[in-house]
XYZ file of C-alpha atoms in Angstrom:
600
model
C -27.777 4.142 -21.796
C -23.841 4.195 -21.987
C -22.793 5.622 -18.258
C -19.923 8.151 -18.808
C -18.180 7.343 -15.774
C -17.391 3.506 -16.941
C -16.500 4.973 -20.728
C -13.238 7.136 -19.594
C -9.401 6.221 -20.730
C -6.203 8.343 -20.030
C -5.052 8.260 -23.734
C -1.540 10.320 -24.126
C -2.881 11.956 -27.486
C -6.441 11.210 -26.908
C -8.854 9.283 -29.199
C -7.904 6.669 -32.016
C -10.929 7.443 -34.546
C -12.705 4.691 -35.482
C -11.194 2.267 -38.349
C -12.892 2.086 -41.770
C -15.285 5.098 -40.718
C -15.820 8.473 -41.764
C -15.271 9.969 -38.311
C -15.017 14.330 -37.381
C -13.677 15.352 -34.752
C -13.561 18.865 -33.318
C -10.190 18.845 -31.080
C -7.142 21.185 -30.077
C -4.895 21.474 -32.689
C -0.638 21.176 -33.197
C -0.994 24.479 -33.838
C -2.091 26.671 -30.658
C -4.065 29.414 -32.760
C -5.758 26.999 -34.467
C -8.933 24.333 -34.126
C -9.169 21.730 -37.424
C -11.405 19.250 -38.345
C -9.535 15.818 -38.827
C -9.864 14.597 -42.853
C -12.079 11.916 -43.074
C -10.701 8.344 -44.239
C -12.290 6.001 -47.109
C -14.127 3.175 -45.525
C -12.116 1.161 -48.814
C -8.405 2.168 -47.732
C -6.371 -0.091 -46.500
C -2.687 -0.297 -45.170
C -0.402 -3.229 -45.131
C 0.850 -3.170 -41.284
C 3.524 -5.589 -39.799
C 2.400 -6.589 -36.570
C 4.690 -6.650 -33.368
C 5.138 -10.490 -33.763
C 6.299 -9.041 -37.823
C 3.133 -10.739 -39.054
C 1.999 -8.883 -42.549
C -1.820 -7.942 -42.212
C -4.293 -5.335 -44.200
C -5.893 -2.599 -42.254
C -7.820 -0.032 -42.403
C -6.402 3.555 -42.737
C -6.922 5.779 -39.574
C -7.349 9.407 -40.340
C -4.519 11.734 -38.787
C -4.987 12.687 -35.235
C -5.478 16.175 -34.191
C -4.541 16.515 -30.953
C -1.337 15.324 -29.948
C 1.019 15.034 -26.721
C 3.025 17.236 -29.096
C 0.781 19.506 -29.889
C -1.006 20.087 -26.424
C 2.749 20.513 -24.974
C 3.454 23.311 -26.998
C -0.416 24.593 -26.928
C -0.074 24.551 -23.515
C 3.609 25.815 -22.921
C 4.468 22.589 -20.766
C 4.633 18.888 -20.747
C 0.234 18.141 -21.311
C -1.405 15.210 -22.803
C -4.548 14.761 -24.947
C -7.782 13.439 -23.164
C -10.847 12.829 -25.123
C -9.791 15.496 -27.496
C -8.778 18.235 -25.084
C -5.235 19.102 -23.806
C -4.847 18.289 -20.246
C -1.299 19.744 -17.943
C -0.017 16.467 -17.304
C 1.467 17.820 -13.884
C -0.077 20.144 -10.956
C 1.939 21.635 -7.848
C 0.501 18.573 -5.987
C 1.374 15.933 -8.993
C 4.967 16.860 -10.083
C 6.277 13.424 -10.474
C 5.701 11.560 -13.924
C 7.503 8.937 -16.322
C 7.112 6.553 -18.513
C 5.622 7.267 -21.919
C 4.826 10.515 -21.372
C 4.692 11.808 -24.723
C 3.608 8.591 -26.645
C 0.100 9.461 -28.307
C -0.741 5.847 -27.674
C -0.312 5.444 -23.836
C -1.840 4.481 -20.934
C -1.912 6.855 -18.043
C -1.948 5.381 -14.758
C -2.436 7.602 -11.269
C -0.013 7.398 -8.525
C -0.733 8.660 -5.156
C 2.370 8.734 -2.409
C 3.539 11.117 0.031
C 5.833 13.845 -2.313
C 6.124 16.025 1.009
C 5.908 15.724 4.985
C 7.631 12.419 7.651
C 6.655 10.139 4.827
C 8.500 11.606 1.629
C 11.478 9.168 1.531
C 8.799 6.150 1.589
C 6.746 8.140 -0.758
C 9.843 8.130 -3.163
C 10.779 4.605 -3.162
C 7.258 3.572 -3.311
C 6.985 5.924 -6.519
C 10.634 4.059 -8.113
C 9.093 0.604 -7.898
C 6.319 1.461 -9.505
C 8.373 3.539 -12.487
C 10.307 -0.102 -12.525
C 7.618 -1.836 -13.519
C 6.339 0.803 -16.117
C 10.156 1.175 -17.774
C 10.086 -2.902 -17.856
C 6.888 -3.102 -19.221
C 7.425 -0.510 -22.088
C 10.778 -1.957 -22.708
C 8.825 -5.219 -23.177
C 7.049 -3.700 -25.766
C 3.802 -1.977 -23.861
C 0.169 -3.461 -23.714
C -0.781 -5.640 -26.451
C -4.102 -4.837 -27.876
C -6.475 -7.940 -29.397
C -6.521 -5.952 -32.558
C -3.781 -6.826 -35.132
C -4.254 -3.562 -36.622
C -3.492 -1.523 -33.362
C -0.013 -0.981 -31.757
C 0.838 -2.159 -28.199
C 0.133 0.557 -25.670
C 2.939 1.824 -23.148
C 2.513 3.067 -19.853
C 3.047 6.120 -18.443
C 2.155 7.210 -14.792
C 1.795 10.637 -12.573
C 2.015 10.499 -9.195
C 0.205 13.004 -6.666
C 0.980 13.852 -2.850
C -1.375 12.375 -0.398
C -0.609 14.363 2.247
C -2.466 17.296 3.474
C 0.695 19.711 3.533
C 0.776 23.018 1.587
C 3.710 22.820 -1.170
C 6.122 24.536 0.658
C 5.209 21.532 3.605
C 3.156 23.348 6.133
C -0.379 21.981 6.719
C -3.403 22.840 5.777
C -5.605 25.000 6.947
C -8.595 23.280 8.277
C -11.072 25.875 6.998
C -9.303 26.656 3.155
C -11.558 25.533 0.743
C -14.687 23.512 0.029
C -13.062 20.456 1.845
C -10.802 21.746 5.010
C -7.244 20.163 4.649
C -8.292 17.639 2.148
C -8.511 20.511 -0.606
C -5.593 19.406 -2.425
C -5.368 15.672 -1.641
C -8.580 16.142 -3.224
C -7.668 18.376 -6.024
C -5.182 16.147 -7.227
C -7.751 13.071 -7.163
C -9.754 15.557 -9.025
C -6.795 15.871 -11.489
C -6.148 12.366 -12.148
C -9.642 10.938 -12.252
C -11.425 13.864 -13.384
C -9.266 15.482 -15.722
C -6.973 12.794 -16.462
C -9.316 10.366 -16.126
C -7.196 7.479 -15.394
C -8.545 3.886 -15.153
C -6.713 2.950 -12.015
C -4.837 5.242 -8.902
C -2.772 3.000 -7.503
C -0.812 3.585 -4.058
C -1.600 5.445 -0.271
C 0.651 5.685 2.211
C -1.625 5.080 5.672
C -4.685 3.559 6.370
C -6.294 6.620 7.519
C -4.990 8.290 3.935
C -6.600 5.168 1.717
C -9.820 5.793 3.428
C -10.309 9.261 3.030
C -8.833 8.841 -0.708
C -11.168 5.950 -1.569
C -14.221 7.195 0.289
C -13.746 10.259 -2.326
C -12.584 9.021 -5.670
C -14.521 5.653 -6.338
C -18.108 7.494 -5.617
C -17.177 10.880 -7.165
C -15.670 9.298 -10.429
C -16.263 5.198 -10.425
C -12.179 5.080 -10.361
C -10.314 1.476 -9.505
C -8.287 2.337 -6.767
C -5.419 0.211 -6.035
C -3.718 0.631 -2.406
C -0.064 -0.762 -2.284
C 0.225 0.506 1.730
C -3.022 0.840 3.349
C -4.108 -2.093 5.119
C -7.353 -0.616 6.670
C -9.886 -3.426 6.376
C -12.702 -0.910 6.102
C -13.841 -1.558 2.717
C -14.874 -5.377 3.477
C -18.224 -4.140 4.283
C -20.120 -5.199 5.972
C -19.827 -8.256 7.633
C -15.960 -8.012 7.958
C -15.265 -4.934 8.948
C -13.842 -3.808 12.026
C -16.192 -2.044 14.277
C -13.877 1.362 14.491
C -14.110 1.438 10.767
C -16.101 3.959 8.680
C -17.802 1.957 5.578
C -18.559 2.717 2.300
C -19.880 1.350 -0.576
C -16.694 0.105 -2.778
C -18.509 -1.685 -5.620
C -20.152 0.300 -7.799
C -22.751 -0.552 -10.241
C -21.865 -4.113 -9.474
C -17.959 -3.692 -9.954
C -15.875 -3.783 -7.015
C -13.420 -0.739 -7.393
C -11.542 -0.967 -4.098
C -8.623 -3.956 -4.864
C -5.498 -4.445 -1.703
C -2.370 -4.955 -3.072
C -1.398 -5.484 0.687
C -2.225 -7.446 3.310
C -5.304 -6.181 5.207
C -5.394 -6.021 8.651
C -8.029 -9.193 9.703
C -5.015 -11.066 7.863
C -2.095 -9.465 10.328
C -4.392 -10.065 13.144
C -5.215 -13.397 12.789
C -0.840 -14.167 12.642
C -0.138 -11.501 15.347
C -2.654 -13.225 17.820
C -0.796 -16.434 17.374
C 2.525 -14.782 17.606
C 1.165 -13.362 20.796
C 0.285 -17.435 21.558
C 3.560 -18.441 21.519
C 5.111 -15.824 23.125
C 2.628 -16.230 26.336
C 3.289 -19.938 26.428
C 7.373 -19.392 26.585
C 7.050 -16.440 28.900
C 4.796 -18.664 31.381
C 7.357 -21.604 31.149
C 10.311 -18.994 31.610
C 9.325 -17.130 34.442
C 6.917 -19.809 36.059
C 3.892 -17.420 36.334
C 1.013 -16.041 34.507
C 1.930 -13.084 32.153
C 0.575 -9.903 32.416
C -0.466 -8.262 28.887
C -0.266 -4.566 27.763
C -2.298 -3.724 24.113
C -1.246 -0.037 23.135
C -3.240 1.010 20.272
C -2.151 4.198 17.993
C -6.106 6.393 18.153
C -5.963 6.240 14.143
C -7.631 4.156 11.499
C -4.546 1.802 11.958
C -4.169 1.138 15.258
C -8.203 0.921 16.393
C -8.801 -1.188 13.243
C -5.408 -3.933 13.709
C -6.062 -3.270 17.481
C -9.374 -4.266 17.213
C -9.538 -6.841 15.473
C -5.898 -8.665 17.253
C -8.445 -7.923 20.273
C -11.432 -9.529 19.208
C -11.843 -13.099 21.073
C -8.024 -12.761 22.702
C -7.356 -14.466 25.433
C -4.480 -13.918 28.359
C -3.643 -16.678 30.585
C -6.434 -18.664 29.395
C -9.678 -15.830 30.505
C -10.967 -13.450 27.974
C -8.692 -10.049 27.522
C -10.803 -7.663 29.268
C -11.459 -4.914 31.982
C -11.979 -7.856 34.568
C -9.099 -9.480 33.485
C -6.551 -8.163 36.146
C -3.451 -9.256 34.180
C -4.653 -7.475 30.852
C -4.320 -3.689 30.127
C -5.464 -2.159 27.386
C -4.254 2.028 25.667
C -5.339 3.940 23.107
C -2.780 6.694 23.112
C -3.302 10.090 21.305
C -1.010 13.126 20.748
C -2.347 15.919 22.612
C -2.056 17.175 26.236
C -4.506 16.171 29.118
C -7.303 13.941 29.282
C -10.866 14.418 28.575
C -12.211 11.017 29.323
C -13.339 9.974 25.656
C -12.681 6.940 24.559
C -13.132 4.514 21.835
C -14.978 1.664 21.113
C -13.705 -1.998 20.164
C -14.139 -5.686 20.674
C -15.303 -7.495 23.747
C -18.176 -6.085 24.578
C -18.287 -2.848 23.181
C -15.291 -2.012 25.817
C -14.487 1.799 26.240
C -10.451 2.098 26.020
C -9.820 5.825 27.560
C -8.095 7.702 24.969
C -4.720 8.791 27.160
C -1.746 11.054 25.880
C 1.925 9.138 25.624
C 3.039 9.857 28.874
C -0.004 8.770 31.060
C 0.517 5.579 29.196
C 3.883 5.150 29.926
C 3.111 5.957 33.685
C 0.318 3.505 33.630
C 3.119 0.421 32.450
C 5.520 1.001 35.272
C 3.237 0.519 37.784
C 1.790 -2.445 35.474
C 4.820 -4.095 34.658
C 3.789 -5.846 31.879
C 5.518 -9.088 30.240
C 4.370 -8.133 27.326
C 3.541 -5.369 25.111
C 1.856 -5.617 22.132
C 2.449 -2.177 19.945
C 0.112 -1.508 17.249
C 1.247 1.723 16.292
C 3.834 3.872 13.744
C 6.992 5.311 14.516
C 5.697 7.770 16.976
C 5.170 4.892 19.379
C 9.178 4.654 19.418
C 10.418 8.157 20.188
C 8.998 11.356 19.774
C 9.171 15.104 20.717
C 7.130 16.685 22.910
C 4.001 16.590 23.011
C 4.338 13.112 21.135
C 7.038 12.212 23.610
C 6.822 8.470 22.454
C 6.609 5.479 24.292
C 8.744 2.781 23.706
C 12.069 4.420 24.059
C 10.788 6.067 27.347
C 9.432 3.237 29.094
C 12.580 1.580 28.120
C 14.803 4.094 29.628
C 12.987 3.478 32.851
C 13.457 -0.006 32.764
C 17.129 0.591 32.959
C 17.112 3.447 35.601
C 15.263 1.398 37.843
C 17.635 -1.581 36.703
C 14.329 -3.663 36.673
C 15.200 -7.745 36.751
C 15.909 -9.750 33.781
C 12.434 -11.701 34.136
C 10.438 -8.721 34.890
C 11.173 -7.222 31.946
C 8.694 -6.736 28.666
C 8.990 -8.923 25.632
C 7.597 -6.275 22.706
C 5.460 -7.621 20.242
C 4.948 -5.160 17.180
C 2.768 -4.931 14.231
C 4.236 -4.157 10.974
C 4.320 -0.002 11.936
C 6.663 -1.025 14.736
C 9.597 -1.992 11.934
C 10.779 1.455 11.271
C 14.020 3.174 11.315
C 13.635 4.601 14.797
C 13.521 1.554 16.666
C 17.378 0.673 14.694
C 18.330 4.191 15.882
C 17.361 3.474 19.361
C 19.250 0.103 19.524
C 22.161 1.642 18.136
C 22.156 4.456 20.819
C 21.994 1.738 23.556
C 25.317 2.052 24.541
C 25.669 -0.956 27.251
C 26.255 -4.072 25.360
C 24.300 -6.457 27.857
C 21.185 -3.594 27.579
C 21.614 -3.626 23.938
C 21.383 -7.429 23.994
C 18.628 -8.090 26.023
C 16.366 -5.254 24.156
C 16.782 -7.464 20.941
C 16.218 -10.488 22.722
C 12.849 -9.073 23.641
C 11.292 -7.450 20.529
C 10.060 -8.978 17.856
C 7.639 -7.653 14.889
C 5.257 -9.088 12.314
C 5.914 -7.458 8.943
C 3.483 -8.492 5.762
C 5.725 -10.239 2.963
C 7.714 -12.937 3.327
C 10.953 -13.523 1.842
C 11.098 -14.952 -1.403
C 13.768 -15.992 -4.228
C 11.200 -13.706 -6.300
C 10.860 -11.097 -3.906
C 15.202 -10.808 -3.285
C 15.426 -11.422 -6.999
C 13.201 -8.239 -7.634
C 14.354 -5.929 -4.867
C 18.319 -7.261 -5.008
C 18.931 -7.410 -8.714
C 15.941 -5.152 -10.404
C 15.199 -2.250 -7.787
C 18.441 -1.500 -5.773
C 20.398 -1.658 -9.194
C 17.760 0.505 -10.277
C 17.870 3.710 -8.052
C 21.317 2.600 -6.310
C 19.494 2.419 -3.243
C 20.271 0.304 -0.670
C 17.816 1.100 1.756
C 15.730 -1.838 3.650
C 12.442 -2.752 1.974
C 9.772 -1.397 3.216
C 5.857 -1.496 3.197
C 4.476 -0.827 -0.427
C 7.571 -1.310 -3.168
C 6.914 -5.089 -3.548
C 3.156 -4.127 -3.465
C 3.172 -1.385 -5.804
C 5.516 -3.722 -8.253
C 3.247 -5.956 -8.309
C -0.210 -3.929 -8.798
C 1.192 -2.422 -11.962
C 1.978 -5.877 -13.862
C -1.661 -7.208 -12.358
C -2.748 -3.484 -14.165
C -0.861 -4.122 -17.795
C -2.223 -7.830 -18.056
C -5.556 -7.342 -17.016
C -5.255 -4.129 -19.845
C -4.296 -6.312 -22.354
C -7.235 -8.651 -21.759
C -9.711 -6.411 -21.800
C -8.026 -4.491 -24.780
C -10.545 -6.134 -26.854
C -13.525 -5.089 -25.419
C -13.756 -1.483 -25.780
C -11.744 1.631 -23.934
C -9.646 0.316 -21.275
C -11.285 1.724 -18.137
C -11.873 1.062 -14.371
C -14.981 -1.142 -15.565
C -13.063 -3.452 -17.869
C -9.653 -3.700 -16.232
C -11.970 -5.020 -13.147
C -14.126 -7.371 -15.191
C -10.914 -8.919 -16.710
C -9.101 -9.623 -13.065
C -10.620 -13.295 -13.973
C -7.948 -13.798 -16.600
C -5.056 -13.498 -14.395
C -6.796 -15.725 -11.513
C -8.369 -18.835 -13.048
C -5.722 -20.381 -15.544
C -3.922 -23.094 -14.827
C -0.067 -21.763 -15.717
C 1.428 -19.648 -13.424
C 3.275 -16.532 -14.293
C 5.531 -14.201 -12.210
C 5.334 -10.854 -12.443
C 8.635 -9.316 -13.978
C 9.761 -8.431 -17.469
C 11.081 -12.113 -18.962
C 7.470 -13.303 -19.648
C 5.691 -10.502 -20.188
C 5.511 -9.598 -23.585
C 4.600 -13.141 -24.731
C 1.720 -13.776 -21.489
C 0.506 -10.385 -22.438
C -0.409 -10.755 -26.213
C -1.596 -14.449 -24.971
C -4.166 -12.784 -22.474
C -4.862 -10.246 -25.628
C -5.331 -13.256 -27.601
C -8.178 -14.225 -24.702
C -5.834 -16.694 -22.984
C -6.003 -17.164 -18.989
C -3.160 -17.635 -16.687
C -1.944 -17.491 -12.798
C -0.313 -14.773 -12.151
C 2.253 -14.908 -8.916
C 3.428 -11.480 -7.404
C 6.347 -10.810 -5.596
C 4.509 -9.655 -2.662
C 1.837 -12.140 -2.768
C 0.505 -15.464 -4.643
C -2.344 -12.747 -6.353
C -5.078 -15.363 -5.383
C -7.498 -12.310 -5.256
C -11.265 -12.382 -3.552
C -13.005 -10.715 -6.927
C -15.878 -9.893 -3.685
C -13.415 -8.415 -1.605
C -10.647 -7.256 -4.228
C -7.386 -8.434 -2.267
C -4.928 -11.519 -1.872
C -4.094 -13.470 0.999
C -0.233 -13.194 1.866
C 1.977 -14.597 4.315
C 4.002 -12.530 6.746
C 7.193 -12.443 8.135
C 8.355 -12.390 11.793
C 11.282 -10.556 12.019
C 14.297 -9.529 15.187
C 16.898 -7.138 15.302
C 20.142 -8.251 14.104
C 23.728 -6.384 14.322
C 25.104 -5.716 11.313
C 28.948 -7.728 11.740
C 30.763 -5.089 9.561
C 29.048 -1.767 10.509
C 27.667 -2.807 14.335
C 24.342 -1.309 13.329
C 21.013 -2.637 14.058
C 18.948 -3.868 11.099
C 15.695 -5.997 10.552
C 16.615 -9.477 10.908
C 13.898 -11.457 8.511
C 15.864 -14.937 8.681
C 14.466 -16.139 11.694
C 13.331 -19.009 10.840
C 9.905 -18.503 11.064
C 6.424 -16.948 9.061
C 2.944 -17.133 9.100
C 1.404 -19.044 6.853
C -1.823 -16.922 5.997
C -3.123 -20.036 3.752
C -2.780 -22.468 6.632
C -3.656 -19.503 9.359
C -0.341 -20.883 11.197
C 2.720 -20.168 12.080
C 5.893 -22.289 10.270
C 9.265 -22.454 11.416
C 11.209 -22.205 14.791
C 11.976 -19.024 15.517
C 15.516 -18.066 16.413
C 17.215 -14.525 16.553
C 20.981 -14.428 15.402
């Protein structure tokens, strides 16, 4: 028996009836007052066609459609689409964003979820444009190809949802309204795109914490591919790779793995930030002729307690295992709130219980620690905050100059990829003595995902800034989300002729764009030609500019390298910016570092 679930298609304009058949259909009309039944066709018409190559062929006639983009837009009194013969609002409060082919009977919808409102808006936004790229290059390319001569290529259109938990107006949630507590209209809008909508793929999330609760709800609820550009949990590896912090869930369903990583996951960043840490110990030691003393601070969110954990998992300082008994190792997992209650959590080593402390008792704790180094897994709050946050790096740094602690006693900061944010640039910028200023950037450093590549600056210099005249720095999730909408259109067009394009077949036709020999970028130059090859059933290679795209079909992600980046000064403005040409990456192929790194 057919499962519903697997048989659902976002269709602008709904259903294409079924070629050389009598076929009825009971559907909303152009006409709001009114509900027709579509004319049936004779089985013996035909139509000459020309093809989008301009090849002449005879098909079938397709009896007139009777629900419409056009029609449901009017029906409905605003912009609405046509899904499985019923008009569907193509926006919400939640989901005001959409573009693409928005009122082409033929497209594909495809569901976005980024933060609209709340801290994360601005990332939310660009996220959002580099996705839009991709779908205005891809239509201008000519759409999805299908395998049928007789059927036109398919454009894209997308709507994209808030994943925060904030009321429209930007105040949260209340924890008791509705069924689900302040997840009612994250949820809702899931509800929208899968359920209503019913899209074949979601692609986006802005945190790790957000993915999880997204995923855990959509792929169950509505057997929905869900795509995540930003969230680099590594949860969903279950079970023998997943962290121990991490809630599980079963990703694959019915045998088809719904949960694919567009980003690097976080066993990936751990593995380079643990030899980062490596190198750093070994120059410190030679430096200041001593052993180092460590300091782990851990954000008390999916993020930091999964990254944390696993960068903790079989580290070692000075040689002995990173532990309680370890006198030159300190471990924090640092929460917002006021007071301690003595609860901790849970991680590597032993099952070791790191006390959960508020911002300030951890900054307390370093001074008397004095740490060489400080490994930050954490967002921005672990810069600067206000009260009760109060933040930690830009505090414990302000005490480091008070106290005018020496040169060689001073920390070297080591950050995970939620350390490269625009507060840490503000802070070196309000450093106002130049030999302070100096030393700061001489002693942080950061591990970002991505690496710098002639595709990636070719993409975000000459596609995307152009774009949306932006000119801001890139940033977790626009090469990612590029990316995951090409890997979207040709896997569409490969499975184009094997029934509705849904979560089921855009999954089962991921081998296409792994196992050929050619490889293809991403981008809009090849795509119309690589497309109506994999239509054609062709296979090729396909190269992101995030990634290679060498995806784990088990695990649904892609091994990517990762830059280690400084702060440089800007020689025309003075301002602090992330420095990527340091000479130096991880290689997550080789599991090595590559390069010398230097900070100009």
């Amino acid at each position: 028996m057919k499962n519903n679930n697997w048989g659902r298609t976002a269709m602008v304009g709904g259903v294409l009836c079924a070629i050389g058949a009598a076929s009825l259909f009971l559907a909303c009309s152009d006409d709001p007052e009114t509900v027709n039944t579509a004319p049936t066709a004779d089985a013996g018409t035909v139509e000459t066609s020309t093809t989008d190559s301009g090849e002449q062929v005879n098909c079938p006639a397709e009896a007139p459609r009777t629900c419409t983009a056009s029609g449901c837009t009017s029906q409905l009194g605003e912009p609405a689409v046509c899904v499985e013969n019923q008009c569907v609002k193509l926006k919400t409060p939640n989901c005001p964003r959409a573009g693409g082919a928005v009122d082409n009977d033929d497209a594909i919808v495809i569901g976005v979820v980024h933060s609209n409102r709340g801290t994360n808006k601005t990332a939310g936004d660009i996220c959002n444009n580099a996705i839009e790229l991709a779908v205005n290059e891809i239509n201008k390319a000519g759409g999805v190809p299908q395998a049928d001569k007789c059927k036109k290529s398919r454009p894209l259109a997308y709507i994209a949802c808030d994943d925060t938990k904030l009321n429209a107006d930007g105040t949260p949630v209340s924890a008791d309204a509705g069924a689900y507590g302040a997840e009612t209209l994250r949820n809702q809008s899931l509800d929208h795109l899968a359920g209503e909508l019913k899209v074949p793929a979601i692609v986006g999330g802005v945190s790790s914490g957000d993915v999880t609760d997204m995923a855990k709800y959509v792929i169950p609820k509505f057997k929905t591919m869900f795509f995540t550009t930003r969230g680099s949990s590594n949860y969903l590896k279950e079970p023998e790779k997943a962290p121990v912090a991490a809630l599980q869930f079963q990703a694959t369903q019915d045998g088809t793995r719904l949960f694919w990583r567009a980003t690097q996951n976080v066993e990936i960043q751990a593995k380079g930030l643990q030899l980062a840490y490596y190198q750093l110990e070994t120059k410190l030691t030679a430096d200041r002729g001593r052993p180092v003393k460590t300091a782990l601070v851990m954000k008390n969110d999916a993020y930091g307690q999964g990254l944390g954990g696993l960068f903790y998992q079989g580290l070692k300082v000075n040689g002995a295992v990173a532990d309680q008994a370890n006198a030159n190792f300190r471990s924090y997992s640092y929460r917002f709130t006021n007071g301690t209650d003595g609860t901790c959590v849970t991680i590597a080593q032993g099952g070791a219980c790191i006390q959960q402390l508020d911002q300030p008792a951890v900054v307390a704790d370093l001074e008397g620690f004095k740490p060489d180094i400080v490994i930050h897994v954490g967002t921005d709050e672990n810069i600067i905050a206000p009260a009760p946050q109060y933040g930690l790096l830009d505090p414990y740094e302000k005490w480091i100059q008070d106290n005018n602690i020496a040169e060689n006693e001073r920390p070297y900061y080591l950050g995970a990829h939620g350390l490269r944010n625009a507060k840490l640039t503000t802070l070196v910028d309000g450093i106002t003595t130049q030999a302070f200023k100096d030393d700061f950037r001489k002693r942080t450093r950061g591990f970002f995902p991505g690496r710098s590549t002639p595709a990636s600056q070719d993409f975000f210099n000459f596609r995307f800034k152009p774009a949306y005249n932006d000119g801001a720095a890139l940033i977790p999730g626009v090469l990612e989300g590029y990316d995951a909408m090409y890997v979207l259109a040709y896997t569409m067009a490969a499975a184009s002729g094997k029934g509705p394009i849904t979560s089921k077949s855009v999954v089962e036709a991921m081998p296409t764009i792994l196992s050929g020999t050619e490889r293809v970028n991403v981008g809009p130059q090849p795509f119309a030609a690589t497309a109506k090859r994999l239509a054609a059933g062709e296979k090729i290679n396909l190269d992101g500019v995030f990634s290679a795209l060498d995806f784990d079909p088990q695990f649904g992600e892609a091994p990517s390298d990762a830059t280690i980046w400084c702060i440089g000064i800007d020689p025309n403005s003075s301002k602090a910016f992330f420095n990527d040409a340091t000479g130096q990456y991880y290689d997550s192929a080789g599991n090595k570092l590559t390069g010398t790194y230097a900070c100009q």
